[in-house]
Short mmCIF file of N, CA and C and ligand atoms in Angstrom, two decimals:
data_model
loop_
_atom_site.label_atom_id
_atom_site.label_comp_id
_atom_site.label_asym_id
_atom_site.label_seq_id
_atom_site.Cartn_x
_atom_site.Cartn_y
_atom_site.Cartn_z
N MET B 1 117.73 242.16 13.22
CA MET B 1 116.53 241.86 12.45
C MET B 1 115.42 241.50 13.45
N SER B 2 114.29 242.12 13.26
CA SER B 2 113.19 241.87 14.20
C SER B 2 112.57 240.50 13.94
N GLU B 3 111.79 240.09 14.91
CA GLU B 3 111.09 238.80 14.77
C GLU B 3 110.19 238.80 13.53
N GLN B 4 109.52 239.91 13.33
CA GLN B 4 108.61 240.04 12.17
C GLN B 4 109.37 239.90 10.86
N GLU B 5 110.55 240.57 10.77
CA GLU B 5 111.35 240.49 9.55
C GLU B 5 111.84 239.06 9.32
N ARG B 6 112.27 238.40 10.42
CA ARG B 6 112.73 237.01 10.26
C ARG B 6 111.59 236.12 9.74
N ASN B 7 110.40 236.34 10.24
CA ASN B 7 109.24 235.56 9.76
C ASN B 7 108.97 235.80 8.29
N ASP B 8 109.10 237.09 7.89
CA ASP B 8 108.85 237.41 6.47
C ASP B 8 109.86 236.72 5.56
N VAL B 9 111.15 236.77 5.99
CA VAL B 9 112.20 236.13 5.19
C VAL B 9 111.95 234.63 5.11
N GLU B 10 111.61 234.04 6.27
CA GLU B 10 111.34 232.59 6.29
C GLU B 10 110.17 232.23 5.39
N SER B 11 109.16 233.09 5.41
CA SER B 11 107.98 232.84 4.57
C SER B 11 108.34 232.91 3.09
N ARG B 12 109.16 233.91 2.71
CA ARG B 12 109.57 234.04 1.30
C ARG B 12 110.40 232.82 0.88
N ARG B 13 111.31 232.37 1.79
CA ARG B 13 112.13 231.20 1.46
C ARG B 13 111.26 229.98 1.22
N SER B 14 110.30 229.77 2.08
CA SER B 14 109.48 228.56 1.93
C SER B 14 108.62 228.65 0.67
N THR B 15 108.18 229.87 0.32
CA THR B 15 107.41 230.03 -0.94
C THR B 15 108.29 229.71 -2.14
N LEU B 16 109.54 230.22 -2.13
CA LEU B 16 110.46 229.95 -3.24
C LEU B 16 110.78 228.46 -3.34
N LYS B 17 110.94 227.80 -2.17
CA LYS B 17 111.23 226.36 -2.20
C LYS B 17 110.07 225.59 -2.82
N ARG B 18 108.83 225.97 -2.43
CA ARG B 18 107.66 225.28 -2.99
C ARG B 18 107.60 225.48 -4.51
N LEU B 19 107.84 226.73 -4.93
CA LEU B 19 107.80 227.05 -6.35
C LEU B 19 108.84 226.24 -7.12
N ALA B 20 110.07 226.15 -6.56
CA ALA B 20 111.13 225.37 -7.20
C ALA B 20 110.73 223.90 -7.28
N GLY B 21 110.09 223.42 -6.22
CA GLY B 21 109.64 222.02 -6.22
C GLY B 21 108.62 221.77 -7.31
N TYR B 22 107.67 222.71 -7.46
CA TYR B 22 106.64 222.55 -8.50
C TYR B 22 107.29 222.54 -9.88
N LEU B 23 108.23 223.48 -10.11
CA LEU B 23 108.88 223.55 -11.42
C LEU B 23 109.64 222.28 -11.73
N MET B 24 110.36 221.76 -10.71
CA MET B 24 111.12 220.54 -10.93
C MET B 24 110.18 219.36 -11.21
N GLY B 25 109.09 219.31 -10.46
CA GLY B 25 108.12 218.22 -10.67
C GLY B 25 107.52 218.29 -12.07
N GLY B 26 107.18 219.53 -12.48
CA GLY B 26 106.61 219.69 -13.83
C GLY B 26 107.59 219.26 -14.90
N GLY B 27 108.86 219.63 -14.71
CA GLY B 27 109.88 219.24 -15.68
C GLY B 27 110.03 217.73 -15.77
N LEU B 28 110.01 217.08 -14.59
CA LEU B 28 110.13 215.62 -14.59
C LEU B 28 108.95 214.96 -15.30
N VAL B 29 107.74 215.48 -15.02
CA VAL B 29 106.55 214.92 -15.67
C VAL B 29 106.65 215.08 -17.19
N ALA B 30 107.08 216.26 -17.65
CA ALA B 30 107.21 216.49 -19.09
C ALA B 30 108.26 215.56 -19.70
N ALA B 31 109.40 215.42 -18.99
CA ALA B 31 110.46 214.57 -19.51
C ALA B 31 110.01 213.11 -19.59
N TYR B 32 109.38 212.62 -18.51
CA TYR B 32 108.92 211.23 -18.54
C TYR B 32 107.79 211.04 -19.55
N GLY B 33 106.96 212.07 -19.72
CA GLY B 33 105.89 211.98 -20.72
C GLY B 33 106.46 211.84 -22.12
N SER B 34 107.50 212.63 -22.43
CA SER B 34 108.14 212.53 -23.74
C SER B 34 108.76 211.16 -23.93
N LEU B 35 109.41 210.68 -22.86
CA LEU B 35 110.03 209.35 -22.94
C LEU B 35 108.98 208.28 -23.18
N ALA B 36 107.83 208.41 -22.50
CA ALA B 36 106.76 207.43 -22.67
C ALA B 36 106.22 207.48 -24.10
N ALA B 37 106.11 208.69 -24.67
CA ALA B 37 105.61 208.81 -26.05
C ALA B 37 106.56 208.15 -27.03
N VAL B 38 107.86 208.35 -26.84
CA VAL B 38 108.86 207.72 -27.72
C VAL B 38 108.79 206.20 -27.58
N ALA B 39 108.67 205.74 -26.33
CA ALA B 39 108.60 204.29 -26.10
C ALA B 39 107.35 203.70 -26.75
N ALA B 40 106.22 204.42 -26.64
CA ALA B 40 104.98 203.93 -27.24
C ALA B 40 105.10 203.83 -28.76
N ARG B 41 105.75 204.84 -29.37
CA ARG B 41 105.94 204.79 -30.82
C ARG B 41 106.83 203.63 -31.22
N PHE B 42 107.83 203.32 -30.36
CA PHE B 42 108.73 202.20 -30.65
C PHE B 42 107.99 200.87 -30.51
N LEU B 43 107.18 200.76 -29.45
CA LEU B 43 106.48 199.50 -29.20
C LEU B 43 105.30 199.29 -30.13
N TYR B 44 104.62 200.40 -30.48
CA TYR B 44 103.44 200.30 -31.34
C TYR B 44 103.61 201.22 -32.56
N PRO B 45 104.49 200.85 -33.51
CA PRO B 45 104.70 201.71 -34.68
C PRO B 45 103.43 201.81 -35.51
N ALA B 46 103.31 202.94 -36.24
CA ALA B 46 102.13 203.13 -37.09
C ALA B 46 102.05 202.00 -38.12
N ARG B 47 100.89 201.38 -38.21
CA ARG B 47 100.73 200.28 -39.14
C ARG B 47 100.45 200.83 -40.54
N PRO B 48 100.98 200.15 -41.57
CA PRO B 48 100.66 200.58 -42.93
C PRO B 48 99.17 200.41 -43.18
N ALA B 49 98.63 201.24 -44.07
CA ALA B 49 97.20 201.18 -44.35
C ALA B 49 96.83 199.79 -44.88
N GLU B 50 95.74 199.24 -44.35
CA GLU B 50 95.27 197.95 -44.85
C GLU B 50 94.64 198.14 -46.21
N THR B 51 94.82 197.14 -47.05
CA THR B 51 94.27 197.23 -48.40
C THR B 51 93.35 196.04 -48.67
N GLY B 52 92.56 196.18 -49.70
CA GLY B 52 91.69 195.09 -50.12
C GLY B 52 91.44 195.18 -51.61
N PHE B 53 90.97 194.10 -52.21
CA PHE B 53 90.72 194.08 -53.65
C PHE B 53 89.26 194.39 -53.95
N LEU B 54 89.04 195.31 -54.89
CA LEU B 54 87.69 195.66 -55.33
C LEU B 54 87.50 195.24 -56.79
N PHE B 55 86.29 194.86 -57.12
CA PHE B 55 85.96 194.43 -58.48
C PHE B 55 86.11 195.59 -59.46
N VAL B 56 86.72 195.30 -60.62
CA VAL B 56 86.86 196.31 -61.66
C VAL B 56 85.95 195.98 -62.84
N THR B 57 86.16 194.81 -63.44
CA THR B 57 85.38 194.43 -64.62
C THR B 57 85.62 192.95 -64.90
N ASP B 58 84.80 192.38 -65.79
CA ASP B 58 85.12 191.03 -66.26
C ASP B 58 86.05 191.16 -67.45
N LEU B 59 86.92 190.17 -67.64
CA LEU B 59 87.97 190.27 -68.64
C LEU B 59 87.41 190.46 -70.05
N ALA B 60 86.27 189.84 -70.33
CA ALA B 60 85.71 189.90 -71.68
C ALA B 60 85.26 191.31 -72.05
N SER B 61 85.03 192.16 -71.06
CA SER B 61 84.53 193.51 -71.34
C SER B 61 85.64 194.49 -71.71
N LEU B 62 86.87 194.08 -71.59
CA LEU B 62 87.98 194.99 -71.86
C LEU B 62 88.85 194.40 -72.98
N GLY B 63 88.75 194.99 -74.17
CA GLY B 63 89.49 194.47 -75.32
C GLY B 63 90.96 194.84 -75.24
N VAL B 64 91.75 194.16 -76.04
CA VAL B 64 93.20 194.43 -76.09
C VAL B 64 93.42 195.87 -76.57
N GLY B 65 94.25 196.61 -75.84
CA GLY B 65 94.54 198.01 -76.19
C GLY B 65 93.52 198.99 -75.62
N GLU B 66 92.48 198.49 -74.99
CA GLU B 66 91.47 199.38 -74.41
C GLU B 66 91.78 199.65 -72.94
N SER B 67 91.25 200.76 -72.46
CA SER B 67 91.38 201.12 -71.05
C SER B 67 90.05 201.57 -70.52
N LEU B 68 89.95 201.57 -69.24
CA LEU B 68 88.81 202.19 -68.58
C LEU B 68 89.33 203.02 -67.41
N VAL B 69 88.54 203.98 -67.02
CA VAL B 69 88.91 204.80 -65.86
C VAL B 69 88.16 204.26 -64.65
N TYR B 70 88.91 203.78 -63.69
CA TYR B 70 88.32 203.28 -62.45
C TYR B 70 88.47 204.34 -61.38
N THR B 71 87.37 204.67 -60.72
CA THR B 71 87.41 205.65 -59.64
C THR B 71 87.35 204.92 -58.31
N THR B 72 88.37 205.11 -57.48
CA THR B 72 88.39 204.46 -56.18
C THR B 72 87.33 205.12 -55.27
N PRO B 73 86.96 204.47 -54.18
CA PRO B 73 85.94 205.05 -53.31
C PRO B 73 86.27 206.44 -52.77
N ASN B 74 87.54 206.80 -52.70
CA ASN B 74 87.86 208.16 -52.21
C ASN B 74 88.06 209.14 -53.35
N GLY B 75 87.70 208.72 -54.57
CA GLY B 75 87.70 209.66 -55.69
C GLY B 75 88.95 209.67 -56.54
N ALA B 76 89.95 208.85 -56.21
CA ALA B 76 91.16 208.79 -57.04
C ALA B 76 90.84 208.03 -58.32
N THR B 77 91.39 208.49 -59.43
CA THR B 77 91.12 207.82 -60.70
C THR B 77 92.34 207.01 -61.13
N VAL B 78 92.04 205.83 -61.69
CA VAL B 78 93.07 204.89 -62.11
C VAL B 78 92.78 204.46 -63.54
N ASN B 79 93.77 204.50 -64.40
CA ASN B 79 93.63 204.02 -65.77
C ASN B 79 93.98 202.53 -65.80
N VAL B 80 92.97 201.69 -66.05
CA VAL B 80 93.18 200.25 -66.12
C VAL B 80 93.20 199.86 -67.60
N THR B 81 94.31 199.29 -68.05
CA THR B 81 94.52 199.01 -69.47
C THR B 81 94.74 197.52 -69.69
N ARG B 82 94.19 197.03 -70.81
CA ARG B 82 94.51 195.65 -71.22
C ARG B 82 95.60 195.72 -72.27
N LYS B 83 96.78 195.20 -71.94
CA LYS B 83 97.92 195.29 -72.86
C LYS B 83 98.00 194.10 -73.80
N GLY B 84 97.53 192.94 -73.33
CA GLY B 84 97.69 191.74 -74.14
C GLY B 84 96.40 190.94 -74.24
N ALA B 85 96.42 189.95 -75.14
CA ALA B 85 95.21 189.16 -75.38
C ALA B 85 95.04 188.04 -74.36
N GLY B 86 96.08 187.81 -73.56
CA GLY B 86 96.00 186.72 -72.60
C GLY B 86 95.08 187.04 -71.43
N VAL B 87 95.00 186.08 -70.52
CA VAL B 87 94.15 186.28 -69.35
C VAL B 87 95.00 186.24 -68.07
N GLY B 88 96.29 186.55 -68.21
CA GLY B 88 97.18 186.62 -67.05
C GLY B 88 97.27 188.05 -66.57
N ILE B 89 97.74 188.19 -65.34
CA ILE B 89 97.83 189.52 -64.74
C ILE B 89 98.80 190.42 -65.51
N GLU B 90 99.78 189.79 -66.21
CA GLU B 90 100.74 190.57 -66.99
C GLU B 90 100.11 191.24 -68.21
N ASP B 91 98.88 190.85 -68.52
CA ASP B 91 98.19 191.46 -69.67
C ASP B 91 97.41 192.71 -69.29
N PHE B 92 97.46 193.09 -68.03
CA PHE B 92 96.72 194.25 -67.55
C PHE B 92 97.64 195.19 -66.79
N LEU B 93 97.24 196.47 -66.74
CA LEU B 93 98.05 197.47 -66.05
C LEU B 93 97.11 198.52 -65.44
N ALA B 94 97.36 198.87 -64.20
CA ALA B 94 96.55 199.91 -63.53
C ALA B 94 97.48 201.03 -63.08
N LEU B 95 97.32 202.21 -63.70
CA LEU B 95 98.18 203.35 -63.39
C LEU B 95 97.37 204.50 -62.84
N SER B 96 97.91 205.14 -61.82
CA SER B 96 97.25 206.33 -61.27
C SER B 96 97.22 207.42 -62.33
N SER B 97 96.16 208.20 -62.34
CA SER B 97 96.08 209.32 -63.30
C SER B 97 96.65 210.60 -62.70
N VAL B 98 97.23 210.49 -61.50
CA VAL B 98 97.80 211.67 -60.84
C VAL B 98 99.28 211.81 -61.20
N CYS B 99 99.63 212.94 -61.78
CA CYS B 99 101.01 213.18 -62.18
C CYS B 99 101.90 213.25 -60.93
N PRO B 100 103.03 212.53 -60.94
CA PRO B 100 103.91 212.55 -59.77
C PRO B 100 104.68 213.86 -59.60
N HIS B 101 104.58 214.76 -60.61
CA HIS B 101 105.29 216.03 -60.48
C HIS B 101 104.58 216.92 -59.47
N LEU B 102 103.41 217.45 -59.84
CA LEU B 102 102.67 218.31 -58.91
C LEU B 102 101.20 217.92 -58.79
N GLY B 103 100.86 216.73 -59.26
CA GLY B 103 99.53 216.21 -58.98
C GLY B 103 98.44 216.52 -59.99
N CYS B 104 98.77 217.03 -61.15
CA CYS B 104 97.74 217.26 -62.17
C CYS B 104 97.25 215.91 -62.72
N GLN B 105 96.13 215.93 -63.45
CA GLN B 105 95.59 214.72 -64.05
C GLN B 105 96.25 214.47 -65.41
N VAL B 106 96.77 213.27 -65.59
CA VAL B 106 97.31 212.90 -66.89
C VAL B 106 96.19 212.28 -67.71
N HIS B 107 96.32 212.32 -69.03
CA HIS B 107 95.35 211.64 -69.88
C HIS B 107 96.09 210.91 -71.00
N TRP B 108 95.40 209.90 -71.53
CA TRP B 108 95.99 209.07 -72.57
C TRP B 108 95.83 209.75 -73.92
N GLU B 109 96.90 209.77 -74.70
CA GLU B 109 96.84 210.28 -76.07
C GLU B 109 97.08 209.11 -77.02
N PRO B 110 96.01 208.51 -77.54
CA PRO B 110 96.18 207.32 -78.38
C PRO B 110 97.00 207.62 -79.64
N GLN B 111 96.86 208.84 -80.18
CA GLN B 111 97.60 209.16 -81.40
C GLN B 111 99.11 209.21 -81.17
N ASN B 112 99.51 209.47 -79.92
CA ASN B 112 100.94 209.54 -79.59
C ASN B 112 101.41 208.35 -78.75
N ASP B 113 100.48 207.44 -78.43
CA ASP B 113 100.80 206.26 -77.63
C ASP B 113 101.52 206.64 -76.34
N ARG B 114 100.94 207.60 -75.61
CA ARG B 114 101.60 208.07 -74.39
C ARG B 114 100.55 208.68 -73.45
N TYR B 115 100.92 208.78 -72.18
CA TYR B 115 100.14 209.58 -71.24
C TYR B 115 100.76 210.98 -71.23
N PHE B 116 99.88 211.98 -71.12
CA PHE B 116 100.36 213.36 -71.19
C PHE B 116 99.80 214.16 -70.01
N CYS B 117 100.68 214.98 -69.40
CA CYS B 117 100.23 215.88 -68.34
C CYS B 117 100.29 217.30 -68.88
N PRO B 118 99.14 217.97 -68.99
CA PRO B 118 99.12 219.30 -69.61
C PRO B 118 99.71 220.41 -68.74
N CYS B 119 99.89 220.17 -67.45
CA CYS B 119 100.36 221.26 -66.58
C CYS B 119 101.76 221.74 -66.95
N HIS B 120 102.68 220.80 -67.15
CA HIS B 120 104.07 221.18 -67.49
C HIS B 120 104.61 220.29 -68.58
N ASN B 121 103.71 219.81 -69.46
CA ASN B 121 104.10 218.96 -70.59
C ASN B 121 104.83 217.69 -70.16
N GLY B 122 104.33 217.05 -69.12
CA GLY B 122 104.90 215.77 -68.69
C GLY B 122 104.48 214.67 -69.65
N ILE B 123 105.40 213.78 -69.98
CA ILE B 123 105.13 212.70 -70.93
C ILE B 123 105.51 211.37 -70.28
N PHE B 124 104.62 210.37 -70.44
CA PHE B 124 104.83 209.04 -69.86
C PHE B 124 104.61 207.98 -70.93
N THR B 125 105.36 206.90 -70.83
CA THR B 125 105.16 205.75 -71.73
C THR B 125 103.84 205.07 -71.37
N PRO B 126 103.38 204.12 -72.21
CA PRO B 126 102.16 203.36 -71.85
C PRO B 126 102.31 202.60 -70.53
N GLU B 127 103.54 202.36 -70.10
CA GLU B 127 103.77 201.68 -68.81
C GLU B 127 103.87 202.68 -67.66
N GLY B 128 103.74 203.98 -67.97
CA GLY B 128 103.73 204.99 -66.91
C GLY B 128 105.09 205.57 -66.56
N VAL B 129 106.11 205.27 -67.32
CA VAL B 129 107.46 205.78 -67.03
C VAL B 129 107.60 207.19 -67.60
N GLY B 130 108.04 208.14 -66.78
CA GLY B 130 108.22 209.51 -67.23
C GLY B 130 109.37 209.62 -68.21
N ILE B 131 109.09 210.20 -69.39
CA ILE B 131 110.15 210.33 -70.41
C ILE B 131 110.26 211.76 -70.93
N GLY B 132 109.43 212.67 -70.42
CA GLY B 132 109.50 214.04 -70.89
C GLY B 132 108.95 214.99 -69.84
N GLY B 133 109.35 216.27 -69.96
CA GLY B 133 108.90 217.27 -68.99
C GLY B 133 109.52 217.01 -67.63
N PRO B 134 109.04 217.70 -66.60
CA PRO B 134 109.62 217.53 -65.25
C PRO B 134 109.63 216.09 -64.75
N PRO B 135 108.56 215.29 -64.99
CA PRO B 135 108.62 213.90 -64.50
C PRO B 135 109.74 213.10 -65.18
N GLY B 136 109.94 213.35 -66.48
CA GLY B 136 111.01 212.65 -67.19
C GLY B 136 112.38 213.04 -66.65
N GLU B 137 112.55 214.35 -66.40
CA GLU B 137 113.85 214.83 -65.88
C GLU B 137 114.12 214.29 -64.47
N ALA B 138 113.05 214.14 -63.70
CA ALA B 138 113.21 213.68 -62.30
C ALA B 138 113.16 212.16 -62.18
N GLY B 139 112.95 211.46 -63.30
CA GLY B 139 112.87 209.99 -63.24
C GLY B 139 111.62 209.51 -62.52
N GLN B 140 110.52 210.27 -62.62
CA GLN B 140 109.28 209.90 -61.93
C GLN B 140 108.38 209.07 -62.84
N SER B 141 107.62 208.19 -62.22
CA SER B 141 106.67 207.36 -62.96
C SER B 141 105.30 207.48 -62.34
N LEU B 142 104.28 207.10 -63.10
CA LEU B 142 102.93 207.06 -62.55
C LEU B 142 102.85 205.88 -61.57
N SER B 143 102.16 206.08 -60.46
CA SER B 143 102.02 205.00 -59.47
C SER B 143 101.21 203.86 -60.07
N GLN B 144 101.64 202.65 -59.72
CA GLN B 144 100.95 201.46 -60.25
C GLN B 144 100.13 200.81 -59.14
N PHE B 145 98.92 200.39 -59.47
CA PHE B 145 98.06 199.70 -58.52
C PHE B 145 98.11 198.19 -58.79
N PRO B 146 98.22 197.37 -57.74
CA PRO B 146 98.20 195.92 -57.94
C PRO B 146 96.83 195.45 -58.43
N LEU B 147 96.86 194.45 -59.29
CA LEU B 147 95.63 193.84 -59.81
C LEU B 147 95.67 192.35 -59.53
N LYS B 148 94.50 191.71 -59.56
CA LYS B 148 94.47 190.24 -59.54
C LYS B 148 93.26 189.79 -60.35
N ILE B 149 93.37 188.54 -60.82
CA ILE B 149 92.30 187.95 -61.64
C ILE B 149 91.79 186.72 -60.93
N GLU B 150 90.47 186.62 -60.83
CA GLU B 150 89.84 185.44 -60.25
C GLU B 150 88.60 185.12 -61.04
N ASN B 151 88.51 183.88 -61.53
CA ASN B 151 87.33 183.42 -62.25
C ASN B 151 86.92 184.37 -63.38
N GLY B 152 87.89 184.85 -64.12
CA GLY B 152 87.58 185.73 -65.26
C GLY B 152 87.21 187.15 -64.87
N LEU B 153 87.43 187.51 -63.63
CA LEU B 153 87.10 188.87 -63.17
C LEU B 153 88.38 189.57 -62.72
N LEU B 154 88.42 190.89 -62.97
CA LEU B 154 89.60 191.69 -62.63
C LEU B 154 89.32 192.51 -61.36
N PHE B 155 90.27 192.47 -60.44
CA PHE B 155 90.14 193.21 -59.18
C PHE B 155 91.35 194.12 -59.00
N ILE B 156 91.13 195.25 -58.32
CA ILE B 156 92.21 196.20 -58.05
C ILE B 156 92.37 196.35 -56.54
N GLU B 157 93.63 196.50 -56.12
CA GLU B 157 93.90 196.65 -54.67
C GLU B 157 93.95 198.13 -54.29
N VAL B 158 93.11 198.51 -53.33
CA VAL B 158 93.07 199.89 -52.84
C VAL B 158 93.05 199.87 -51.32
N PRO B 159 93.42 200.99 -50.67
CA PRO B 159 93.36 201.04 -49.20
C PRO B 159 91.94 200.80 -48.70
N LEU B 160 91.81 199.98 -47.64
CA LEU B 160 90.47 199.68 -47.11
C LEU B 160 89.85 200.89 -46.44
N ALA B 161 90.65 201.84 -45.96
CA ALA B 161 90.08 203.04 -45.36
C ALA B 161 89.22 203.76 -46.37
N ASP B 162 89.60 203.69 -47.64
CA ASP B 162 88.80 204.32 -48.69
C ASP B 162 87.43 203.67 -48.78
N VAL B 163 87.40 202.34 -48.62
CA VAL B 163 86.14 201.62 -48.73
C VAL B 163 85.20 202.05 -47.62
N ALA B 164 85.75 202.26 -46.41
CA ALA B 164 84.92 202.65 -45.27
C ALA B 164 84.31 204.02 -45.48
N ARG B 165 84.98 204.89 -46.24
CA ARG B 165 84.47 206.24 -46.45
C ARG B 165 83.27 206.28 -47.37
N GLY B 166 83.13 205.32 -48.26
CA GLY B 166 81.97 205.36 -49.14
C GLY B 166 82.21 204.55 -50.40
N PRO B 167 81.75 203.28 -50.39
CA PRO B 167 81.98 202.43 -51.55
C PRO B 167 81.23 202.92 -52.77
N GLU B 168 81.88 202.80 -53.93
CA GLU B 168 81.22 203.16 -55.17
C GLU B 168 81.05 201.95 -56.08
N GLY B 169 81.96 200.98 -55.95
CA GLY B 169 81.81 199.73 -56.69
C GLY B 169 81.87 199.91 -58.19
N PRO B 170 81.29 198.94 -58.92
CA PRO B 170 81.39 198.93 -60.36
C PRO B 170 80.73 200.15 -61.02
N ASP B 171 79.81 200.84 -60.33
CA ASP B 171 79.18 202.02 -60.92
C ASP B 171 80.19 203.10 -61.25
N SER B 172 81.37 203.03 -60.60
CA SER B 172 82.36 204.07 -60.81
C SER B 172 83.16 203.84 -62.09
N LEU B 173 82.87 202.73 -62.78
CA LEU B 173 83.62 202.44 -64.00
C LEU B 173 83.10 203.25 -65.16
N SER B 174 84.02 203.66 -66.00
CA SER B 174 83.60 204.28 -67.25
C SER B 174 84.62 203.89 -68.29
N SER B 175 84.15 203.40 -69.39
CA SER B 175 85.04 202.96 -70.45
C SER B 175 85.27 204.10 -71.42
N SER B 176 86.50 204.27 -71.82
CA SER B 176 86.80 205.40 -72.69
C SER B 176 87.86 205.04 -73.71
N GLY B 177 87.73 203.88 -74.31
CA GLY B 177 88.81 203.46 -75.19
C GLY B 177 90.03 203.35 -74.34
N LYS B 178 91.10 204.02 -74.67
CA LYS B 178 92.25 204.05 -73.79
C LYS B 178 92.18 205.34 -73.00
N ALA B 179 92.32 205.26 -71.68
CA ALA B 179 92.07 206.41 -70.82
C ALA B 179 93.08 207.51 -71.01
S1 FES A 1 102.11 218.37 -62.73
FE1 FES A 1 102.43 217.02 -64.38
S2 FES A 1 104.15 217.78 -65.37
FE2 FES A 1 103.88 219.09 -63.70
#
């Protein structure tokens, strides 16, 4: 083998060694990066959305058996109902109007004393429990929103991120008998 050929072989070997070194280094960086991401998720888990209470109405404005449709700042609608004549939180109920089956809007049918979803004939009790159609078969219920009463005023708990997007406040209320 000539001197020139030996130099060429040596040059190819050193190029291959460098390339292998780069590949190994890249692999290590990727592996440690993944490990760091897993560790970060473990140390700083995603926090649940913060919530806050927004004003809905004063108690005197909502008669027994009546409901109103409350629209949250992000546009979700909630049926807020007064079930009893008392002034305790157990006399009120806030149910999402979004059907848990595929997300259609449910509406109140006063003549049938039930919530009804027209998409697939879903039926819910006044407490939001699915008793007919796909939600009834799957044991699904309408989501319930927490409420609180302070000084004769009713408040609903919603995610605070919604508030940051664009508050609507009491203007979003609309009374409709039972929603
Ligand atoms: S979306 Fe309501 S029953 Fe299917």
